[in-house]
Coordinates of C-alpha atoms in Angstrom, one line a residue:
M172 CA -20.3 -6.5 5.2
T173 CA -19.3 -4.7 8.4
R174 CA -16.0 -4.6 10.2
S175 CA -17.2 -7.2 12.7
D176 CA -18.4 -9.4 9.8
L177 CA -14.9 -9.2 8.2
V178 CA -13.3 -10.2 11.5
A179 CA -15.6 -13.2 11.9
E180 CA -14.9 -14.2 8.3
L181 CA -11.2 -14.0 8.8
A182 CA -11.3 -16.0 12.0
A183 CA -13.6 -18.7 10.4
R184 CA -11.3 -19.1 7.3
F185 CA -8.1 -19.4 9.3
D186 CA -8.2 -21.9 12.2
Q187 CA -4.9 -20.6 13.6
F188 CA -6.5 -17.1 14.2
T189 CA -8.5 -16.5 17.3
Q190 CA -11.3 -13.9 17.2
R191 CA -8.9 -11.5 18.9
D192 CA -6.1 -12.2 16.4
A193 CA -8.4 -11.6 13.5
E194 CA -9.7 -8.3 15.1
Y195 CA -6.1 -7.1 15.6
A196 CA -5.2 -8.0 12.0
V197 CA -8.2 -6.1 10.5
K198 CA -7.6 -3.1 12.8
T199 CA -3.9 -3.0 11.9
I200 CA -4.6 -3.1 8.1
L201 CA -7.3 -0.5 8.2
D202 CA -5.1 1.8 10.4
A203 CA -2.2 1.4 8.0
V204 CA -4.4 2.3 5.0
G205 CA -5.8 5.3 6.9
D206 CA -2.4 6.5 8.0
A207 CA -0.9 6.2 4.5
L208 CA -3.9 8.2 3.1
V209 CA -3.4 10.9 5.7
R210 CA 0.2 11.2 4.6
G211 CA -0.9 11.6 1.0
H212 CA 0.3 8.2 -0.2
R213 CA -1.4 5.9 -2.7
I214 CA -2.2 2.3 -1.7
E215 CA -2.4 -0.3 -4.4
I216 CA -3.6 -3.8 -3.7
R217 CA -3.1 -5.8 -6.9
G218 CA -6.3 -7.5 -8.1
F219 CA -8.4 -5.5 -5.6
G220 CA -7.9 -1.8 -6.3
S221 CA -6.2 1.4 -5.3
F222 CA -6.8 4.0 -2.7
S223 CA -5.7 7.6 -3.2
V224 CA -6.4 11.1 -2.0
S225 CA -8.1 13.6 -4.3
H226 CA -8.1 17.3 -3.8
R227 CA -11.4 19.2 -4.2
Q228 CA -11.1 22.9 -5.1
P229 CA -13.0 25.5 -3.1
R230 CA -16.4 26.3 -4.6
L231 CA -19.6 28.2 -4.1
G232 CA -22.4 26.0 -3.0
R233 CA -26.1 26.5 -2.1
N234 CA -27.9 25.9 1.1
P235 CA -30.7 23.6 -0.1
R236 CA -33.2 24.9 2.5
T237 CA -32.7 28.6 2.0
G238 CA -31.0 28.8 -1.4
E239 CA -28.3 31.1 0.2
A240 CA -24.8 30.9 -1.4
V241 CA -22.3 29.2 0.9
H242 CA -18.6 29.0 0.5
V243 CA -17.4 25.4 0.5
P244 CA -13.6 25.2 1.4
S245 CA -11.1 23.0 -0.4
K246 CA -10.7 19.5 1.0
R247 CA -8.9 16.3 0.6
V248 CA -11.1 13.2 0.1
P249 CA -10.3 9.5 -0.1
H250 CA -10.9 7.9 -3.5
F251 CA -11.1 4.1 -4.3
K252 CA -10.6 2.8 -7.8
P253 CA -11.4 -0.9 -8.2
G254 CA -8.9 -3.1 -10.0
K255 CA -9.7 -5.1 -13.1
A256 CA -10.0 -8.5 -11.2
L257 CA -12.5 -7.0 -8.7
R258 CA -14.6 -5.4 -11.4
Q259 CA -14.8 -8.7 -13.3
T260 CA -15.7 -10.6 -10.2
V261 CA -18.5 -8.2 -9.3
D262 CA -19.7 -8.3 -12.9
G263 CA -19.8 -12.2 -12.6
T264 CA -17.2 -12.9 -15.4
T265 CA -14.5 -14.4 -13.0
Q266 CA -14.3 -15.9 -9.5
L267 CA -12.1 -14.7 -6.7
H268 CA -9.5 -17.2 -5.4
Q269 CA -10.5 -19.0 -2.2
N270 CA -7.9 -20.2 0.2
P271 CA -8.3 -23.8 1.3

């Protein structure tokens, strides 16, 4: 599912949202998640999962083409851990709740 698919789904499910409203809502949520991760915060959405920032230590890597040793600097990377309800839904053991 792409971002535009998500916007279309949101607009289709809620008649009171125009396409523009749904696009604004999706953009606002994704921006808020991104901003919180940049600040190093953890985001937890109950029943869905949690987003956090992991720190990767610097390491010595290899250039796959030449085999030459390359220094890979430390970095912060986003990490997603699915919640129990999402894992069970994907596994097919439970259903997600649908809004009327």
